[in-house]
Short mmCIF file of C-alpha atoms and ligand atoms in Angstrom, two decimals:
data_model
loop_
_atom_site.label_atom_id
_atom_site.label_comp_id
_atom_site.label_asym_id
_atom_site.label_seq_id
_atom_site.Cartn_x
_atom_site.Cartn_y
_atom_site.Cartn_z
CA UNK A 188 31.89 -105.63 119.90
CA UNK A 189 34.55 -107.92 118.55
CA UNK A 190 32.48 -108.43 115.46
CA UNK A 191 32.25 -104.70 114.86
CA UNK A 192 36.00 -104.44 115.13
CA UNK A 193 36.43 -107.24 112.64
CA UNK A 194 34.16 -105.45 110.20
CA UNK A 195 36.19 -102.28 110.54
CA UNK A 196 39.39 -104.12 109.84
CA UNK A 197 38.02 -105.74 106.70
CA UNK A 198 39.92 -104.48 103.69
CA UNK A 199 38.14 -103.43 100.53
CA UNK A 200 38.18 -106.30 98.06
CA UNK A 201 39.61 -105.34 94.70
CA UNK A 202 39.60 -107.00 91.30
CA UNK A 203 42.44 -105.64 89.21
CA UNK A 204 42.02 -105.41 85.46
CA UNK A 205 44.73 -105.11 82.81
CA UNK A 206 44.29 -104.79 79.08
CA UNK A 207 46.88 -106.01 76.61
CA UNK A 208 46.59 -103.77 73.56
CA UNK A 209 48.20 -104.76 70.27
CA UNK A 210 51.16 -102.39 70.76
CA UNK A 211 52.51 -104.04 73.93
CA UNK A 212 53.69 -107.56 74.65
CA UNK A 213 51.75 -109.93 76.88
CA UNK A 214 54.75 -110.05 79.20
CA UNK A 215 54.82 -106.28 79.61
CA UNK A 216 51.08 -106.21 80.31
CA UNK A 217 51.45 -108.93 82.95
CA UNK A 218 54.36 -107.16 84.63
CA UNK A 219 52.43 -103.93 84.72
CA UNK A 220 49.49 -105.76 86.31
CA UNK A 221 51.86 -107.27 88.88
CA UNK A 222 53.01 -103.77 89.81
CA UNK A 223 49.38 -102.63 90.00
CA UNK A 224 48.73 -105.44 92.52
CA UNK A 225 51.62 -104.12 94.62
CA UNK A 226 50.24 -100.60 94.40
CA UNK A 227 46.77 -101.82 95.40
CA UNK A 228 48.30 -103.62 98.36
CA UNK A 229 50.21 -100.48 99.39
CA UNK A 230 46.96 -98.49 99.17
CA UNK A 231 45.30 -100.97 101.54
CA UNK A 232 43.15 -103.06 99.20
CA UNK A 233 42.91 -106.82 99.27
CA UNK A 234 43.45 -108.02 95.72
CA UNK A 235 41.05 -110.95 95.28
CA UNK A 236 41.42 -111.52 91.54
CA UNK A 237 43.42 -110.40 88.48
CA UNK A 238 42.04 -110.22 84.99
CA UNK A 239 44.03 -109.61 81.81
CA UNK A 240 42.05 -108.93 78.62
CA UNK A 241 43.38 -108.69 75.10
CA UNK A 242 42.11 -106.07 72.68
CA UNK A 243 43.56 -104.47 69.59
CA UNK A 244 42.56 -100.98 70.79
CA UNK A 245 40.53 -99.48 73.65
CA UNK A 246 36.76 -99.41 73.38
CA UNK A 247 35.71 -95.74 73.60
CA UNK A 248 32.75 -96.40 75.91
CA UNK A 249 34.22 -98.91 78.39
CA UNK A 250 37.89 -99.31 77.46
CA UNK A 251 37.21 -103.09 77.44
CA UNK A 252 34.52 -104.69 75.24
CA UNK A 253 30.90 -104.63 76.41
CA UNK A 254 30.84 -108.45 76.62
CA UNK A 255 33.81 -108.28 78.99
CA UNK A 256 31.99 -105.74 81.13
CA UNK A 257 29.25 -108.30 81.61
CA UNK A 258 31.88 -110.86 82.64
CA UNK A 259 33.33 -108.41 85.13
CA UNK A 260 29.90 -107.85 86.62
CA UNK A 261 29.47 -111.60 87.21
CA UNK A 262 32.97 -111.86 88.60
CA UNK A 263 32.45 -109.04 91.07
CA UNK A 264 29.33 -110.74 92.41
CA UNK A 265 31.15 -114.05 92.71
CA UNK A 266 34.20 -112.56 94.41
CA UNK A 267 32.16 -110.10 96.50
CA UNK A 268 34.39 -107.35 95.17
CA UNK A 269 34.03 -103.73 96.29
CA UNK A 270 36.07 -102.12 93.56
CA UNK A 271 37.60 -102.63 90.11
CA UNK A 272 41.06 -101.17 89.61
CA UNK A 273 42.09 -100.66 85.98
CA UNK A 274 45.78 -100.61 85.05
CA UNK A 275 45.30 -97.98 82.34
CA UNK A 276 43.95 -94.45 82.46
CA UNK A 277 40.17 -94.31 82.05
CA UNK A 278 38.39 -91.29 80.69
CA UNK A 279 35.73 -89.78 82.98
CA UNK A 280 33.02 -91.17 80.65
CA UNK A 281 34.53 -94.66 80.64
CA UNK A 282 34.66 -94.70 84.44
CA UNK A 283 31.04 -93.54 84.62
CA UNK A 284 29.85 -96.14 82.12
CA UNK A 285 31.73 -98.94 83.83
CA UNK A 286 30.36 -97.97 87.25
CA UNK A 287 26.85 -97.85 85.86
CA UNK A 288 27.17 -101.28 84.25
CA UNK A 289 28.98 -103.12 87.05
CA UNK A 290 27.36 -101.31 89.93
CA UNK A 291 30.59 -101.10 91.91
CA UNK A 292 33.27 -98.48 92.19
CA UNK A 293 35.81 -98.24 89.38
CA UNK A 294 39.17 -96.53 89.70
CA UNK A 295 42.22 -96.40 87.48
CA UNK A 296 45.97 -96.53 88.09
CA UNK A 297 46.28 -92.76 88.35
CA UNK A 298 43.57 -92.58 91.03
CA UNK A 299 45.21 -95.42 92.92
CA UNK A 300 48.59 -93.67 92.95
CA UNK A 301 46.89 -90.46 94.09
CA UNK A 302 45.22 -92.44 96.87
CA UNK A 303 48.60 -93.78 98.07
CA UNK A 304 50.10 -90.31 97.99
CA UNK A 305 47.14 -88.98 100.01
CA UNK A 306 47.60 -91.65 102.65
CA UNK A 307 51.33 -91.03 102.87
CA UNK A 308 51.44 -87.24 102.77
CA UNK A 309 52.73 -85.98 106.11
CA UNK A 310 54.02 -82.47 105.64
CA UNK A 311 51.98 -79.42 104.72
CA UNK A 312 53.65 -79.24 101.30
CA UNK A 313 52.96 -82.86 100.41
CA UNK A 314 49.34 -82.53 101.57
CA UNK A 315 48.75 -79.43 99.45
CA UNK A 316 50.37 -81.05 96.40
CA UNK A 317 48.32 -84.21 96.70
CA UNK A 318 45.03 -82.43 97.33
CA UNK A 319 45.61 -80.25 94.28
CA UNK A 320 46.36 -83.28 92.11
CA UNK A 321 43.29 -85.10 93.42
CA UNK A 322 40.94 -82.18 92.81
CA UNK A 323 42.26 -81.69 89.28
CA UNK A 324 41.72 -85.37 88.67
CA UNK A 325 38.23 -85.21 90.22
CA UNK A 326 36.91 -82.11 88.46
CA UNK A 327 36.05 -83.67 85.07
CA UNK A 328 34.77 -86.79 86.81
CA UNK A 329 32.28 -85.09 89.07
CA UNK A 330 28.73 -86.48 88.80
CA UNK A 331 25.73 -86.57 91.09
CA UNK A 332 26.68 -90.11 92.07
CA UNK A 333 30.37 -89.38 92.32
CA UNK A 334 31.67 -91.14 95.40
CA UNK A 335 35.44 -90.71 95.16
CA UNK A 336 35.34 -87.26 96.70
CA UNK A 337 34.51 -88.80 100.06
CA UNK A 338 37.82 -90.65 99.78
CA UNK A 339 39.88 -87.51 99.32
CA UNK A 340 42.44 -88.05 102.03
CA UNK A 341 43.73 -84.52 102.25
CA UNK A 342 40.28 -83.51 103.42
CA UNK A 343 39.76 -79.82 103.06
CA UNK A 344 38.48 -80.08 99.50
CA UNK A 345 35.96 -82.70 100.43
CA UNK A 346 34.80 -80.58 103.33
CA UNK A 347 34.13 -77.66 101.04
CA UNK A 348 32.23 -79.70 98.54
CA UNK A 349 29.73 -81.39 100.81
CA UNK A 350 26.67 -79.83 102.42
CA UNK A 351 26.73 -76.36 101.03
CA UNK A 352 23.71 -74.20 101.53
CA UNK A 353 24.79 -71.58 99.05
CA UNK A 354 22.97 -72.63 95.93
CA UNK A 355 22.19 -69.63 93.75
CA UNK A 356 19.09 -69.38 91.54
CA UNK A 357 19.19 -71.86 88.68
CA UNK A 358 22.37 -73.58 89.84
CA UNK A 359 22.41 -77.32 90.33
CA UNK A 360 24.33 -78.89 93.18
CA UNK A 361 26.74 -80.25 90.60
CA UNK A 362 27.51 -76.78 89.26
CA UNK A 363 28.08 -75.55 92.80
CA UNK A 364 30.38 -78.46 93.55
CA UNK A 365 32.41 -77.72 90.41
CA UNK A 366 32.62 -74.05 91.31
CA UNK A 367 33.78 -74.83 94.85
CA UNK A 368 36.40 -77.23 93.59
CA UNK A 369 37.72 -74.57 91.20
CA UNK A 370 37.91 -72.06 94.03
CA UNK A 371 39.77 -74.57 96.17
CA UNK A 372 42.14 -75.41 93.30
CA UNK A 373 43.14 -71.79 92.84
CA UNK A 374 43.59 -71.40 96.59
CA UNK A 375 45.90 -74.46 96.68
CA UNK A 376 47.84 -73.20 93.68
CA UNK A 377 48.50 -69.93 95.52
CA UNK A 378 49.65 -71.85 98.58
CA UNK A 379 52.02 -73.88 96.44
CA UNK A 380 53.41 -70.72 94.86
CA UNK A 381 54.18 -69.46 98.36
CA UNK A 382 55.95 -72.74 99.22
CA UNK A 383 57.82 -72.52 95.93
CA UNK A 384 58.98 -68.98 96.73
CA UNK A 385 60.27 -70.13 100.10
CA UNK A 386 62.09 -73.04 98.46
CA UNK A 387 63.74 -70.74 95.93
CA UNK A 388 65.10 -68.63 98.79
CA UNK A 389 66.48 -71.73 100.50
CA UNK A 390 67.98 -72.92 97.25
CA UNK A 391 69.70 -69.66 96.52
CA UNK A 392 71.34 -69.92 99.94
CA UNK A 393 72.66 -73.26 98.79
CA UNK A 394 74.12 -71.91 95.53
CA UNK A 395 77.43 -71.71 97.34
CA UNK A 396 78.02 -75.42 96.94
CA UNK A 397 77.55 -78.08 94.25
CA UNK A 398 74.35 -80.08 94.52
CA UNK A 399 73.23 -83.53 93.45
CA UNK A 400 69.72 -85.01 93.44
CA UNK A 401 68.99 -88.71 93.86
CA UNK A 402 66.37 -89.84 91.36
CA UNK A 403 65.03 -93.31 90.71
CA UNK A 404 62.14 -95.68 90.57
CA UNK A 405 60.16 -96.02 93.78
CA UNK A 406 61.76 -98.48 96.24
CA UNK A 407 65.16 -98.35 94.47
CA UNK A 408 66.93 -97.29 97.67
CA UNK A 409 67.13 -93.49 97.34
CA UNK A 410 66.47 -92.70 100.99
CA UNK A 411 68.74 -95.52 102.15
CA UNK A 412 71.57 -94.00 100.09
CA UNK A 413 71.06 -90.51 101.51
CA UNK A 414 70.93 -91.95 105.03
CA UNK A 415 74.14 -93.91 104.67
CA UNK A 416 76.02 -91.00 103.09
CA UNK A 417 74.91 -88.43 105.65
CA UNK A 418 73.96 -90.25 108.86
CA UNK A 419 70.39 -89.13 108.28
CA UNK A 420 67.36 -91.09 109.46
CA UNK A 421 64.77 -90.73 106.72
CA UNK A 422 62.09 -93.40 106.76
CA UNK A 423 62.97 -96.24 104.40
CA UNK A 424 60.49 -98.99 103.76
CA UNK A 425 59.96 -101.91 101.48
CA UNK A 426 56.82 -100.14 100.24
CA UNK A 427 56.16 -97.94 97.26
CA UNK A 428 56.35 -94.18 97.79
CA UNK A 429 57.81 -94.10 101.29
CA UNK A 430 59.19 -90.63 100.54
CA UNK A 431 57.09 -87.71 99.31
CA UNK A 432 59.13 -84.76 100.52
CA UNK A 433 62.62 -83.88 99.44
CA UNK A 434 65.32 -83.81 102.09
CA UNK A 435 68.61 -82.04 101.48
CA UNK A 436 71.76 -82.77 103.47
CA UNK A 437 75.47 -82.13 103.14
CA UNK A 438 77.70 -85.07 102.23
CA UNK A 439 81.28 -84.76 103.43
CA UNK A 440 83.67 -86.12 100.81
CA UNK A 441 87.42 -86.78 100.74
CA UNK A 442 89.87 -83.90 100.19
CA UNK A 443 87.63 -81.42 101.96
CA UNK A 444 84.97 -81.56 99.26
CA UNK A 445 81.32 -81.31 100.11
CA UNK A 446 78.11 -81.58 98.15
CA UNK A 447 74.42 -80.99 98.85
CA UNK A 448 72.47 -84.18 98.29
CA UNK A 449 68.68 -84.27 97.91
CA UNK A 450 66.43 -87.32 98.25
CA UNK A 451 63.32 -87.03 96.09
CA UNK A 452 59.95 -88.68 95.52
CA UNK A 453 60.17 -91.94 93.56
CA UNK A 454 59.00 -92.32 89.97
CA UNK A 455 56.82 -95.07 88.55
CA UNK A 456 55.49 -96.18 85.20
CA UNK A 457 52.42 -94.23 84.06
CA UNK A 458 52.89 -91.51 86.68
CA UNK A 459 49.76 -89.33 86.61
CA UNK A 460 50.43 -86.02 84.90
CA UNK A 461 48.49 -84.05 87.50
CA UNK A 462 50.84 -85.42 90.07
CA UNK A 463 53.96 -84.44 88.17
CA UNK A 464 52.52 -80.96 87.72
CA UNK A 465 51.67 -80.43 91.38
CA UNK A 466 54.96 -81.89 92.57
CA UNK A 467 56.74 -79.29 90.46
CA UNK A 468 58.22 -77.53 93.48
CA UNK A 469 59.63 -80.79 94.78
CA UNK A 470 60.90 -81.84 91.39
CA UNK A 471 62.54 -78.47 90.94
CA UNK A 472 65.24 -79.82 93.24
CA UNK A 473 65.98 -82.15 90.34
CA UNK A 474 65.98 -79.44 87.69
CA UNK A 475 68.26 -77.20 89.77
CA UNK A 476 70.83 -79.86 90.72
CA UNK A 477 74.30 -79.85 89.14
CA UNK A 478 74.35 -83.64 89.01
CA UNK A 479 71.78 -86.43 89.09
CA UNK A 480 72.38 -89.75 90.82
CA UNK A 481 70.07 -92.18 89.06
CA UNK A 482 69.73 -95.13 91.40
CA UNK A 483 68.39 -98.47 90.18
CA UNK A 484 67.41 -101.63 92.04
CA UNK A 485 69.76 -103.90 90.05
CA UNK A 486 68.26 -106.98 91.70
CA UNK A 487 64.80 -106.21 90.31
CA UNK A 488 63.83 -108.26 87.24
CA UNK A 489 62.37 -105.12 85.66
CA UNK A 490 65.43 -102.94 86.30
CA UNK A 491 65.91 -101.94 82.64
CA UNK A 492 62.26 -100.98 82.22
CA UNK A 493 62.34 -99.02 85.45
CA UNK A 494 65.32 -97.06 84.16
CA UNK A 495 63.31 -96.24 81.03
CA UNK A 496 60.32 -95.10 83.08
CA UNK A 497 62.55 -92.81 85.14
CA UNK A 498 64.19 -91.44 81.99
CA UNK A 499 60.76 -90.65 80.63
CA UNK A 500 59.93 -88.50 83.65
CA UNK A 501 63.37 -86.86 83.40
CA UNK A 502 62.53 -86.05 79.79
CA UNK A 503 59.26 -84.47 80.91
CA UNK A 504 61.26 -82.38 83.35
CA UNK A 505 63.68 -81.47 80.52
CA UNK A 506 66.75 -82.60 82.43
CA UNK A 507 67.96 -85.54 80.32
CA UNK A 508 71.07 -83.58 79.35
CA UNK A 509 72.20 -83.05 82.93
CA UNK A 510 75.33 -84.91 84.03
CA UNK A 511 74.04 -88.19 85.45
CA UNK A 512 75.73 -90.94 87.38
CA UNK A 513 74.00 -94.32 87.18
CA UNK A 514 74.10 -96.32 90.42
CA UNK A 515 73.31 -100.03 90.28
CA UNK A 516 72.08 -100.63 93.82
CA UNK A 517 71.24 -103.71 95.92
CA UNK A 518 74.12 -105.79 94.51
CA UNK A 519 74.06 -107.73 97.80
CA UNK A 520 70.64 -108.97 96.74
CA UNK A 521 71.49 -110.28 93.24
CA UNK A 522 70.55 -113.84 92.38
CA UNK A 523 73.35 -114.01 89.86
CA UNK A 524 75.92 -111.58 88.50
CA UNK A 525 74.47 -112.05 85.00
CA UNK A 526 71.72 -109.53 85.75
CA UNK A 527 74.33 -107.03 86.84
CA UNK A 528 76.45 -107.62 83.73
CA UNK A 529 73.51 -106.87 81.45
CA UNK A 530 73.06 -103.53 83.17
CA UNK A 531 76.77 -102.78 83.19
CA UNK A 532 76.98 -103.45 79.46
CA UNK A 533 74.16 -101.05 78.89
CA UNK A 534 75.61 -98.44 81.27
CA UNK A 535 79.40 -98.88 81.27
CA UNK A 536 79.96 -95.74 83.37
CA UNK A 537 77.68 -96.95 86.15
CA UNK A 538 78.82 -97.79 89.67
CA UNK A 539 77.67 -100.97 91.39
CA UNK A 540 76.78 -100.32 95.02
CA UNK A 541 74.88 -101.62 98.00
CA UNK A 542 73.45 -98.82 100.09
CA UNK A 543 72.72 -101.46 102.71
CA UNK A 544 76.17 -103.05 103.12
CA UNK A 545 78.19 -100.03 102.00
CA UNK A 546 79.86 -101.86 99.11
CA UNK A 547 80.97 -99.53 96.32
CA UNK A 548 80.31 -96.34 98.29
CA UNK A 549 83.99 -95.36 98.39
CA UNK A 550 84.06 -95.51 94.58
CA UNK A 551 80.92 -93.42 94.47
CA UNK A 552 82.50 -90.82 96.73
CA UNK A 553 85.64 -90.58 94.63
CA UNK A 554 83.52 -90.19 91.49
CA UNK A 555 81.68 -87.37 93.24
CA UNK A 556 85.00 -85.75 94.11
CA UNK A 557 86.09 -86.14 90.48
CA UNK A 558 82.90 -84.45 89.35
CA UNK A 559 83.25 -81.61 91.79
CA UNK A 560 86.93 -81.01 91.14
CA UNK A 561 86.70 -80.92 87.37
CA UNK A 562 85.95 -77.22 87.78
CA UNK A 563 88.65 -76.62 90.36
CA UNK A 564 91.20 -73.96 89.62
CA UNK A 565 94.61 -73.58 91.17
CA UNK A 566 95.36 -70.14 92.57
CA UNK A 567 98.31 -68.32 94.13
CA UNK A 568 97.47 -65.32 96.25
CA UNK A 569 99.59 -62.76 97.99
CA UNK A 570 97.56 -61.52 100.94
CA UNK A 571 98.09 -58.89 103.56
CA UNK A 572 98.10 -60.23 107.14
CA UNK A 573 94.87 -58.32 107.66
CA UNK A 574 92.99 -60.29 104.93
CA UNK A 575 94.96 -63.50 105.43
CA UNK A 576 92.95 -65.03 108.29
CA UNK A 577 89.49 -64.83 106.77
CA UNK A 578 90.63 -65.80 103.27
CA UNK A 579 92.47 -68.85 104.57
CA UNK A 580 89.41 -69.79 106.57
CA UNK A 581 87.25 -69.54 103.47
CA UNK A 582 89.62 -71.71 101.45
CA UNK A 583 89.85 -74.30 104.22
CA UNK A 584 86.04 -74.55 104.21
CA UNK A 585 85.47 -74.58 100.45
CA UNK A 586 88.69 -75.84 98.93
CA UNK A 587 92.15 -77.05 99.71
CA UNK A 588 95.18 -75.09 100.83
CA UNK A 589 98.21 -76.57 99.10
CA UNK A 590 100.89 -74.36 100.56
CA UNK A 591 101.32 -71.16 102.57
CA UNK A 592 104.41 -69.15 103.43
CA UNK A 593 104.71 -66.03 105.55
CA UNK A 594 106.76 -63.06 104.56
CA UNK A 595 107.21 -59.74 106.36
CA UNK A 596 103.84 -58.20 105.86
CA UNK A 597 102.10 -60.74 103.75
CA UNK A 598 101.26 -64.37 103.29
CA UNK A 599 101.62 -66.34 100.07
CA UNK A 600 98.90 -68.96 99.60
CA UNK A 601 98.70 -71.74 97.00
CA UNK A 602 95.28 -73.31 96.87
CA UNK A 603 92.76 -75.30 94.85
CA UNK A 604 89.17 -74.19 94.82
CA UNK A 605 86.04 -74.56 92.70
CA UNK A 606 85.75 -71.70 90.25
CA UNK A 607 82.32 -70.75 91.58
CA UNK A 608 84.01 -69.51 94.80
CA UNK A 609 86.40 -67.12 93.07
CA UNK A 610 83.98 -64.22 93.14
CA UNK A 611 83.49 -64.56 96.91
CA UNK A 612 87.23 -64.79 97.43
CA UNK A 613 87.75 -61.54 95.58
CA UNK A 614 85.09 -59.92 97.72
CA UNK A 615 86.77 -61.15 100.91
CA UNK A 616 90.18 -59.86 99.92
CA UNK A 617 89.86 -57.00 97.44
CA UNK A 618 93.50 -56.02 97.88
CA UNK A 619 94.90 -59.49 97.30
CA UNK A 620 97.35 -59.90 94.45
CA UNK A 621 96.85 -63.06 92.43
CA UNK A 622 100.04 -64.40 90.95
N1 LIG B 1366 69.19 -105.74 99.95
C1 LIG B 1366 69.21 -104.42 99.83
N2 LIG B 1366 68.12 -103.70 100.15
C2 LIG B 1366 68.17 -102.35 100.02
C3 LIG B 1366 69.34 -101.68 99.56
N3 LIG B 1366 69.07 -100.35 99.53
C4 LIG B 1366 67.80 -100.21 99.94
N4 LIG B 1366 67.25 -101.40 100.26
C5 LIG B 1366 65.90 -101.69 100.77
O1 LIG B 1366 64.94 -101.34 99.78
C6 LIG B 1366 63.77 -100.81 100.38
C7 LIG B 1366 63.45 -99.44 99.82
O2 LIG B 1366 64.45 -98.54 100.21
P1 LIG B 1366 64.17 -96.97 100.28
O3 LIG B 1366 65.49 -96.33 100.59
O4 LIG B 1366 63.00 -96.67 101.14
O5 LIG B 1366 63.80 -96.73 98.76
P2 LIG B 1366 63.32 -95.34 98.07
O6 LIG B 1366 63.92 -95.34 96.71
O7 LIG B 1366 63.65 -94.19 98.97
O8 LIG B 1366 61.77 -95.60 97.99
P3 LIG B 1366 60.53 -94.54 97.91
O9 LIG B 1366 60.83 -93.39 98.82
O10 LIG B 1366 59.40 -95.38 98.34
O11 LIG B 1366 60.44 -94.15 96.47
C8 LIG B 1366 64.03 -100.79 101.89
O12 LIG B 1366 63.46 -101.95 102.45
C9 LIG B 1366 65.56 -100.81 101.99
O13 LIG B 1366 66.02 -101.42 103.16
C10 LIG B 1366 70.50 -102.47 99.23
O14 LIG B 1366 71.56 -102.00 98.81
N5 LIG B 1366 70.36 -103.83 99.38
MG1 LIG B 1367 62.45 -92.84 99.86
#
């Protein structure tokens, strides 16, 4: 019995494979492989060996050279490996050829990230998004021997594909599988559209107030920042992709200012495109925000490259021109201030913070207030007593009352408020006279 349990606990043994092509440095290839090892660990593999090959360009049939494939085959036997994980994207044909030659499962970085997302998806929305991305990834890779489908975490797709008794005349099982996957994909897309519609309604309710979205590389400290600014309790972990769903909360700022703040899914180098596409609804929080808070783990040796990777995704989302505040996080964890200085030179407007100890958060809050109040307007209103109460209430909630004086039948109010609230104010007090 104990032995059976031991067997069940045994992790799949993975050999991870990186390829240094002529257009990247050896260092960059090694760092990328290091991150792949972390991803493999997060996904629940035991990394038993790392291999880094050098090639001027990918081999069309195997990505690596055929001699190297032979070496990998020997290595997998020696290390008793269950799977090869490649750091680069593999075409469906390359994956097939490699699996045929090595006789063990071959996955690439994109599939690994999808696997992690599938394991971590908790809410309905995240599950639908991940299943859609997985099926789109799987469709061109489907073969008679295709085994990945059984690993589809989100489940329903896999259930549909297996054991169908609906084969029509002349159709192979493979054709049926493809058809069923396509049907499932369009079903999931409709579900996502519905979720998207719901989100748009929620967002339009939020139009009343300024909004900021926290973006950043995975594990940079996004959720920790939202928690500390709002007393929220989102799961934070020293693992990649702890957060898949956006959470929006109100941050109370000095001078009666408030802002909606959204925590989002983390970015990573070589993020699979399918994933970006199916997380569109989530990422729309980013495209709709008035301000982006780009948070960086300043204590990470790869901080600059992680910033670039995040900027690349922001470019894909067409939001690079949005006002962005760069936050250099984890300054309590720095080995030396030199690392921080390099980043500060590069980003002179950035704010150094520690979401953990709270250092720098007051500066962040006053910068947020600055951002919000740049569109404040000063107003003087002469209100009837009848309108006075509700208008004052509205200003107290959304702005700042600077002065008020009562006269016989009216009240004179001096206030500061964001210009986006002016329309509502006029609606509340149509008979007010603005001075
Ligand atoms: N030392 C230190 N650790 C921090 C700081 N901020 C966050 N962390 C730690 O970094 C890890 C990741 O933090 P999260 O807030 O989960 O990071 P995230 O960006 O939300 O990560 P994903 O949701 O996985 O993309 C956790 O172990 C946090 O405790 C900080 O200022 N200093
Ligand atoms: Mg998070």
